[in-house]
XYZ file of C-alpha atoms in Angstrom:
589
model
C 68.527 117.503 61.673
C 67.893 120.352 64.093
C 64.894 121.739 62.204
C 63.350 118.291 61.852
C 63.823 117.329 65.497
C 63.149 120.660 67.161
C 60.686 122.030 64.693
C 61.890 125.635 64.662
C 64.928 126.866 62.718
C 65.378 129.645 65.253
C 66.650 127.117 67.781
C 69.602 126.254 65.546
C 71.453 129.489 66.319
C 71.522 128.547 69.993
C 73.575 125.469 69.181
C 76.000 127.468 67.069
C 76.299 130.156 69.745
C 77.009 127.586 72.453
C 79.770 126.016 70.372
C 81.261 129.414 69.500
C 81.343 130.513 73.135
C 82.988 127.244 74.179
C 85.664 127.495 71.505
C 86.427 131.150 72.281
C 86.646 130.294 75.974
C 89.343 127.671 75.381
C 91.338 129.931 73.053
C 91.128 132.887 75.461
C 92.266 130.820 78.419
C 95.194 129.447 76.427
C 96.323 132.899 75.255
C 96.058 134.573 78.670
C 98.062 131.858 80.422
C 95.250 130.963 82.785
C 95.578 127.376 81.615
C 99.321 127.249 82.256
C 98.834 125.010 85.260
C 96.631 122.724 83.225
C 99.297 122.694 80.507
C 101.915 121.537 82.998
C 99.577 118.902 84.398
C 98.908 117.703 80.859
C 102.634 117.518 80.220
C 102.938 115.273 83.282
C 100.406 112.891 81.789
C 101.950 112.875 78.313
C 105.492 112.403 79.585
C 105.968 108.690 80.388
C 107.151 107.756 83.860
C 110.271 105.558 83.800
C 110.959 102.711 86.173
C 113.344 103.472 89.068
C 117.026 102.543 88.867
C 117.781 99.528 91.102
C 121.291 100.957 91.718
C 119.776 103.483 94.110
C 118.645 102.227 97.526
C 117.078 104.399 100.177
C 116.738 104.036 103.901
C 113.517 105.652 105.037
C 112.681 107.219 108.384
C 109.119 105.941 108.252
C 106.169 105.500 110.591
C 107.253 101.970 111.509
C 110.610 103.304 112.635
C 108.919 106.000 114.681
C 106.622 103.508 116.376
C 109.645 101.430 117.385
C 112.245 104.100 118.203
C 109.974 106.821 119.555
C 109.151 110.312 118.358
C 111.445 111.944 115.818
C 114.064 113.606 116.021
C 116.234 110.891 117.455
C 119.484 110.668 119.362
C 122.521 111.112 117.094
C 123.799 107.756 118.262
C 120.957 106.226 116.268
C 122.299 107.848 113.103
C 125.804 106.671 114.008
C 124.594 103.095 114.369
C 122.798 103.236 110.997
C 125.834 104.734 109.216
C 128.141 102.114 110.733
C 125.837 99.334 109.512
C 125.553 100.784 106.020
C 129.289 101.446 105.752
C 129.952 97.822 106.641
C 128.031 96.786 103.516
C 130.335 98.943 101.345
C 128.011 101.259 99.398
C 129.507 103.589 96.805
C 128.180 106.626 98.659
C 125.843 107.467 101.530
C 123.723 110.576 101.012
C 122.426 111.559 104.453
C 119.496 113.754 103.434
C 118.839 115.047 106.966
C 120.323 118.327 108.170
C 122.380 117.485 111.285
C 121.901 120.845 112.976
C 120.180 119.860 116.210
C 120.370 117.651 119.293
C 117.423 115.775 120.683
C 115.783 115.942 124.042
C 114.842 112.279 124.145
C 115.804 110.289 127.219
C 117.948 107.604 125.664
C 121.142 105.794 126.513
C 123.800 107.028 126.328
C 122.710 110.613 127.243
C 122.324 112.828 124.209
C 125.290 115.035 125.235
C 127.557 112.079 124.579
C 126.157 111.118 121.184
C 127.995 113.617 118.970
C 131.366 111.819 119.108
C 129.712 108.568 118.046
C 128.173 110.174 114.975
C 131.379 112.039 114.176
C 133.346 108.808 114.344
C 130.810 106.958 112.178
C 130.914 109.644 109.457
C 134.730 109.735 109.504
C 135.026 105.941 109.375
C 132.616 105.577 106.471
C 134.547 108.069 104.364
C 131.805 108.457 101.754
C 129.025 110.241 103.643
C 127.523 113.325 101.969
C 125.647 115.679 104.295
C 123.038 118.266 103.283
C 122.455 121.908 104.120
C 120.544 124.954 102.962
C 120.806 128.702 103.402
C 119.091 128.598 106.802
C 120.736 125.562 108.375
C 123.906 123.519 108.071
C 125.440 120.509 109.807
C 127.343 121.345 112.948
C 131.112 121.685 112.448
C 131.975 118.421 114.203
C 129.988 116.613 111.499
C 130.723 118.696 108.394
C 134.489 118.630 108.894
C 134.630 114.826 108.753
C 132.070 114.294 105.974
C 133.193 113.456 102.452
C 131.234 116.477 101.220
C 128.464 118.885 102.181
C 125.976 119.884 99.493
C 122.812 121.895 99.127
C 119.475 120.158 99.166
C 118.779 121.938 95.867
C 115.049 122.250 96.330
C 113.406 123.953 93.358
C 110.496 126.381 93.413
C 106.842 125.500 92.845
C 105.637 126.119 89.299
C 102.327 127.297 87.801
C 100.660 123.998 88.744
C 101.917 124.410 92.347
C 104.218 121.413 92.010
C 107.945 120.910 92.524
C 109.386 119.782 89.198
C 113.130 120.248 89.579
C 116.234 120.702 91.706
C 118.692 123.584 91.491
C 121.984 122.464 89.967
C 124.013 125.545 90.843
C 122.690 127.319 93.945
C 123.875 130.881 94.404
C 126.551 131.315 97.093
C 124.162 133.319 99.267
C 121.454 130.659 98.822
C 123.433 127.804 100.313
C 125.614 127.152 103.354
C 129.278 128.102 103.716
C 130.203 124.446 104.154
C 129.148 123.766 100.544
C 132.580 124.423 99.070
C 131.671 123.506 95.467
C 128.245 125.207 95.437
C 126.725 121.971 94.181
C 123.659 120.058 95.302
C 124.218 117.071 97.559
C 122.906 114.542 95.039
C 125.599 115.595 92.534
C 128.266 115.250 95.213
C 127.045 111.723 95.961
C 127.208 110.935 92.255
C 130.674 112.515 92.066
C 131.919 110.174 94.806
C 130.140 107.154 93.305
C 131.495 107.665 89.782
C 134.772 109.319 90.847
C 134.010 112.451 88.820
C 136.653 115.143 89.234
C 135.590 117.664 86.573
C 133.490 120.591 87.798
C 129.837 121.033 86.876
C 129.399 123.378 83.930
C 126.167 124.968 82.725
C 125.950 126.442 79.236
C 122.703 127.639 77.675
C 120.133 124.963 78.517
C 122.501 122.037 79.103
C 124.567 121.166 82.158
C 127.593 118.884 81.869
C 128.644 116.702 84.771
C 131.176 114.031 83.922
C 129.602 111.966 81.152
C 126.115 113.246 81.958
C 124.310 115.833 79.819
C 121.487 117.352 81.798
C 118.772 119.579 80.232
C 118.017 122.530 82.500
C 115.285 125.118 82.603
C 115.867 128.359 84.503
C 118.764 126.778 86.364
C 116.778 123.723 87.416
C 117.156 120.104 86.452
C 113.634 118.837 85.841
C 112.692 115.683 87.727
C 111.285 112.802 85.725
C 109.230 111.142 88.446
C 109.531 107.384 88.252
C 106.829 104.770 88.539
C 107.057 102.592 91.633
C 109.946 102.731 94.108
C 113.614 101.810 94.307
C 114.867 99.082 96.645
C 114.427 100.296 100.191
C 115.067 99.523 103.821
C 113.287 100.923 106.846
C 115.473 103.027 109.150
C 114.637 100.776 112.101
C 115.819 97.727 110.140
C 119.132 99.438 109.387
C 119.336 100.462 113.049
C 118.972 96.792 113.967
C 121.430 95.723 111.220
C 118.638 93.810 109.525
C 117.877 95.282 106.100
C 115.979 92.569 104.188
C 118.243 92.802 101.106
C 121.710 93.892 102.196
C 123.118 93.046 98.760
C 121.151 96.025 97.406
C 123.306 98.312 99.545
C 126.676 96.970 98.455
C 128.046 98.991 95.503
C 124.884 101.123 95.472
C 124.246 104.754 96.276
C 122.286 104.819 99.538
C 119.970 107.729 100.346
C 118.930 108.161 103.998
C 115.914 110.436 104.359
C 112.540 110.898 106.004
C 109.058 109.907 104.912
C 107.538 111.311 108.095
C 104.908 113.965 107.463
C 105.668 115.652 110.793
C 109.242 116.237 109.608
C 107.800 119.301 107.842
C 109.377 118.548 104.469
C 106.400 117.396 102.390
C 105.375 119.266 99.237
C 103.489 118.810 95.968
C 104.978 116.854 93.116
C 104.265 116.504 89.416
C 102.931 113.077 88.612
C 102.758 111.286 85.280
C 101.397 108.021 86.639
C 99.339 107.209 89.742
C 101.649 107.256 92.753
C 102.042 109.273 95.951
C 100.272 112.610 95.680
C 102.812 114.134 98.088
C 106.567 114.203 97.515
C 108.470 113.018 100.571
C 112.046 114.344 100.739
C 113.493 110.832 100.747
C 112.276 110.524 97.153
C 113.905 113.713 95.856
C 117.609 112.775 95.632
C 116.710 109.144 94.956
C 114.643 110.047 91.872
C 117.247 112.505 90.582
C 120.023 109.965 90.979
C 117.743 107.420 89.293
C 117.738 109.088 85.939
C 121.258 110.454 86.187
C 122.610 106.928 86.650
C 120.201 104.849 84.619
C 117.405 106.804 82.926
C 117.523 109.335 80.138
C 116.697 112.938 80.924
C 114.643 114.620 78.233
C 113.825 118.308 77.781
C 110.268 119.419 78.501
C 107.682 120.374 75.938
C 107.105 124.049 75.396
C 103.595 125.417 75.364
C 104.145 126.361 71.731
C 105.352 122.884 70.722
C 103.018 121.024 68.338
C 101.808 118.214 70.672
C 100.346 120.497 73.315
C 99.237 123.159 70.848
C 97.351 120.539 68.909
C 95.922 119.213 72.150
C 94.578 122.674 72.999
C 93.017 122.978 69.561
C 91.494 119.545 69.887
C 90.169 120.467 73.327
C 88.526 123.562 71.865
C 86.829 121.487 69.183
C 85.697 118.812 71.629
C 84.440 121.364 74.130
C 82.581 123.267 71.433
C 80.954 120.073 70.218
C 80.089 119.086 73.777
C 78.449 122.427 74.500
C 76.550 122.280 71.222
C 75.326 118.743 71.763
C 74.475 119.543 75.363
C 72.394 122.552 74.349
C 70.684 120.504 71.671
C 69.933 117.733 74.153
C 68.428 120.166 76.672
C 66.194 121.779 74.065
C 65.082 118.477 72.585
C 64.436 117.062 76.035
C 62.234 120.065 76.773
C 60.350 119.488 73.519
C 59.970 115.799 74.319
C 58.499 116.515 77.741
C 56.039 118.973 76.249
C 54.803 116.372 73.773
C 54.480 113.744 76.499
C 52.588 116.214 78.673
C 50.154 117.103 75.870
C 49.384 113.528 74.782
C 50.068 111.570 77.956
C 46.396 111.555 78.935
C 45.110 110.473 75.528
C 47.441 107.707 74.358
C 49.488 104.926 75.875
C 52.657 106.300 77.568
C 54.779 104.105 75.319
C 53.219 105.679 72.234
C 53.590 109.127 73.788
C 57.350 108.588 74.209
C 57.638 107.385 70.624
C 55.716 110.427 69.446
C 57.963 112.742 71.479
C 61.031 111.228 69.834
C 59.834 111.961 66.284
C 57.554 115.020 66.368
C 57.967 118.472 67.847
C 55.455 120.541 69.771
C 55.492 123.078 66.947
C 54.529 120.396 64.422
C 51.762 118.991 66.585
C 50.233 122.229 67.829
C 50.551 124.674 64.964
C 50.367 122.454 61.904
C 47.079 120.891 60.873
C 47.191 118.085 58.331
C 44.885 115.922 56.273
C 45.416 112.191 56.555
C 43.590 108.892 56.403
C 42.518 107.653 59.802
C 40.074 105.346 61.521
C 37.636 106.734 64.047
C 35.682 104.727 66.643
C 32.620 106.005 68.476
C 30.779 104.213 71.263
C 28.052 105.234 73.662
C 25.560 103.690 76.085
C 22.132 102.773 74.756
C 19.247 104.505 76.563
C 21.478 105.976 79.188
C 19.884 109.422 79.149
C 16.443 108.114 80.102
C 17.928 105.567 82.529
C 19.943 108.221 84.343
C 16.852 110.322 84.997
C 15.607 107.709 87.474
C 19.005 107.192 89.178
C 20.712 109.046 91.964
C 23.401 111.457 90.789
C 26.230 109.580 92.507
C 25.053 106.294 90.919
C 25.065 107.947 87.493
C 28.633 109.091 88.023
C 29.657 105.661 89.343
C 28.294 103.892 86.254
C 29.942 106.376 83.887
C 33.249 106.189 85.726
C 33.436 102.383 85.668
C 32.403 102.324 82.011
C 34.929 104.960 80.919
C 37.749 103.369 82.941
C 37.289 99.911 81.446
C 36.753 101.064 77.879
C 39.651 103.531 77.944
C 42.099 100.832 79.046
C 41.134 98.715 76.061
C 41.486 101.614 73.622
C 44.976 102.381 74.914
C 45.832 98.676 74.751
C 45.241 98.811 70.981
C 47.267 102.032 70.557
C 44.271 104.256 70.035
C 44.166 107.963 70.847
C 41.279 108.880 73.136
C 40.106 112.046 71.479
C 37.325 113.056 73.820
C 34.574 112.030 76.218
C 31.135 113.554 75.626
C 28.955 112.335 78.463
C 28.754 108.575 77.900
C 30.203 108.833 74.385
C 33.843 108.011 73.653
C 35.645 109.096 70.484
C 38.948 107.372 69.641
C 41.311 107.754 66.677
C 43.930 105.575 64.981
C 46.769 106.604 62.664
C 47.173 109.876 64.574
C 49.377 111.424 65.682
C 51.730 108.533 64.775
C 51.245 106.660 61.543
C 49.848 103.117 61.873
C 49.799 101.058 58.697
C 47.036 98.742 59.983
C 44.977 101.402 61.759
C 41.600 100.071 60.587
C 42.361 96.547 61.838
C 43.588 97.923 65.184
C 40.259 99.701 65.634
C 38.275 96.537 64.773
C 40.276 94.411 67.212
C 39.707 97.069 69.849
C 35.950 96.990 69.113
C 35.978 93.203 69.594
C 37.519 93.632 73.059
C 35.065 96.405 73.921
C 32.192 93.979 73.313
C 33.845 90.945 74.922
C 34.470 92.967 78.093
C 30.721 93.482 78.624
C 30.110 90.509 80.992
C 32.980 91.562 83.275
C 31.744 95.142 83.439
C 28.142 94.027 84.126
C 29.381 91.879 87.003
C 31.368 94.788 88.409
C 28.356 97.084 88.269
C 26.128 94.438 89.839
C 28.406 94.037 92.862
C 27.952 97.741 93.519
C 24.187 97.598 93.090
C 24.296 99.516 89.821
C 22.192 98.803 86.714
C 23.655 97.047 83.654
C 24.407 99.020 80.522
C 24.681 98.227 76.811
C 26.631 100.128 74.194
C 26.869 100.304 70.440
C 30.002 100.914 68.393
C 30.594 102.608 65.049
C 33.880 102.531 63.125
C 34.730 104.458 59.967
C 37.884 104.935 57.885
C 38.750 107.786 55.547
C 40.390 111.204 55.221
C 40.049 113.841 57.929
C 41.762 117.011 59.103
C 43.702 116.589 62.357
C 45.417 119.148 64.544
C 45.144 121.235 67.667
C 41.814 123.033 67.573
C 39.858 125.308 69.853
C 40.175 128.805 71.252
C 43.439 130.506 72.170
C 42.786 129.703 75.818
C 41.776 126.078 75.357
C 43.090 123.798 72.633
C 42.528 120.114 71.943
C 44.092 117.738 69.460
C 41.206 116.297 67.450
C 39.931 115.364 63.999
C 37.063 116.713 61.926
C 35.488 116.016 58.596
C 32.906 113.817 56.931
C 34.700 110.602 57.961
C 34.346 111.566 61.620
C 30.709 112.617 61.304
C 29.795 109.394 59.495
C 31.520 107.283 62.148
C 29.407 108.990 64.814
C 26.227 108.131 62.862
C 27.298 104.496 62.522
C 27.528 104.438 66.318
C 24.072 105.954 66.731
C 22.601 103.280 64.445
C 24.375 100.332 66.098
C 22.264 98.145 68.442
C 23.753 97.234 71.807
C 26.950 95.159 71.563
C 27.102 95.370 67.781
C 29.808 96.980 65.650
C 28.813 98.828 62.477
C 31.481 99.838 59.984
C 31.687 101.604 56.637
C 32.833 100.270 53.275
C 36.358 101.740 53.554
C 36.932 100.013 56.896
C 35.675 96.697 55.533
C 37.903 96.938 52.465
C 40.948 97.655 54.680
C 40.237 94.596 56.874
C 38.452 92.208 54.510
C 41.010 89.424 55.032
C 40.500 89.536 58.790
C 36.779 90.153 59.364
C 33.459 88.621 58.362
C 30.513 90.958 57.916
C 26.853 91.104 57.093
C 25.664 94.054 55.095
C 22.970 95.941 56.949
C 20.234 97.135 54.576
C 17.630 99.744 55.220
C 19.621 102.065 57.513
C 19.364 105.663 56.430
C 21.969 107.984 57.884
C 20.961 111.574 58.322
C 22.096 113.556 55.290
C 23.565 110.466 53.562
C 22.269 108.380 50.666
C 21.982 104.605 51.157
C 23.579 103.988 47.768
C 26.783 105.828 48.682
C 27.126 104.634 52.257
C 26.997 100.877 52.558
C 26.981 99.722 56.187
C 28.272 96.408 57.521
C 27.931 94.580 60.813
C 31.047 92.750 61.973
C 30.147 89.129 62.743
C 33.558 87.486 63.217
C 37.289 88.183 63.171
C 40.412 86.073 62.835
C 44.077 86.428 63.761
C 45.540 85.783 60.304
C 44.099 85.175 56.828
C 43.215 81.479 56.685
C 43.062 81.023 60.466
C 39.790 79.997 62.194
C 37.027 82.563 62.591
C 36.128 83.840 66.054
C 32.527 85.060 66.288
C 31.856 88.485 67.693
C 30.824 88.056 71.369
C 27.550 89.920 70.797
C 25.351 87.076 72.062
C 27.452 86.535 75.203
C 27.379 90.245 75.947
C 23.612 90.403 75.437
C 23.062 87.377 77.705
C 25.173 88.914 80.449
C 23.273 92.170 80.091
C 19.920 90.378 80.373
C 20.998 88.402 83.443
C 22.341 91.509 85.151
C 19.165 93.386 84.328
C 17.057 90.704 86.000
C 19.348 90.718 89.051
C 19.150 94.481 89.308
C 15.353 94.338 89.047
C 15.166 91.842 91.929
C 17.497 93.962 94.034
C 15.370 97.028 93.367
C 12.323 95.303 94.887
C 14.027 95.212 98.275
C 15.236 98.791 98.260
């Protein structure tokens, strides 16, 4: 829930606003047509790409051919040799998708002036060669007059997604060459020869009829259904050398001769429905169109108002709105989490701080005080005030620093919250700010470690020439008020109440390396600790009858497991030995 996680209902409207803006953005873009290109690209993805028709074979002017035969364009005798080879394999039709409107300047044998008759003879002998033209260029008369037909390249116009999606079925007379007697594209003329179609092409409404073929059209264009993969092919240089690897794929096939060379200047964007070439080489254009005229179905396109895409736009609006909303929520909650970690990172273990940040908000922790049961632990150094009066200031700070470092690590180890340092006194809390079911036992186990660490700390102080220290510990359990307290300029998360005050007095009454606890703490841990009741201690402002005090003498891991004595004696022995060592060292200073 937003209020539970963020802690302020006012943040909820930000999520709603983010989602509303996202949804309105999608709807606005769809209505204004700005997303038209995206619509077309989505249609490409939704429309499945068919496999190519193996009845179409193309001969490609590719980079391998150029490396072998030299820079393109080539001598017309090369084309003559290729056509002669292909014609000898008896294809149904040869669509020569290169405009034969130029001579070359290459130094080849025979000289280029003598190459036209060879190409003319090859085209005439084949009898089924279809040449291409456009409004700007056409094959020279010596070639067009002997060709089976001359047709327009039929190149369509780029759409809203800047892609070529179709070919023009019926170019206007002024948009094609005079040699195109039927005003038809070259690929239809090749199909006409292949299938011996004599009826003219007719276009009515959105359907074109060509022989037995029914072709959906849009604005005079036949849309191209780009196929996955490639048809059987042969490199131009292999055909030139009469060495196509699969000559049987030329016999009784339609053969398309075209260029894949980028420097031929005939490369443009294509619509793709499956990963394949991002650029559309001209050799693919008639091959793909013939593919689905001869073997693949041609289906009409979706309209932007058709249900599939309309529903997709609606779904996109919903998803985008949800994404914006969740994103805004994540950012706000992440900011709250970092605030909580920053506030408590110095007082509790980082792991506990992260857990706290995941469940409580800054608003809850800072503004809302609460009353809850907790366990408080106090500890301070015995006689340190008088001892520090005879020490150098830097030695006093060194002792305090080592003591606070070691003790704080142990408190954090047992998931305690270090509430404050007051000189040599440490105050730690359990069951705040996160709930801990066994908070009293955690505090007792921590107290055990605080005592057992005494020998190691004495040794550390001794190596630095510092005096040994002893500390007492008081632990109390009960209700207290917790929250962020202080002035407006300086706040601190702490606890107050009689439970806290009594715990501090237990600490004051505890001899060095002993742990004094109250009745509530003992009752919470009675299965895990052994105690001796301490008679005769009068706490300031408290009656002895009401406040029974106990000294912890042993602890155990589980009920029924062996008892482990409190390390009070070992700590006292280490203190005594270190005190003697320090006294001897002082004699030589």
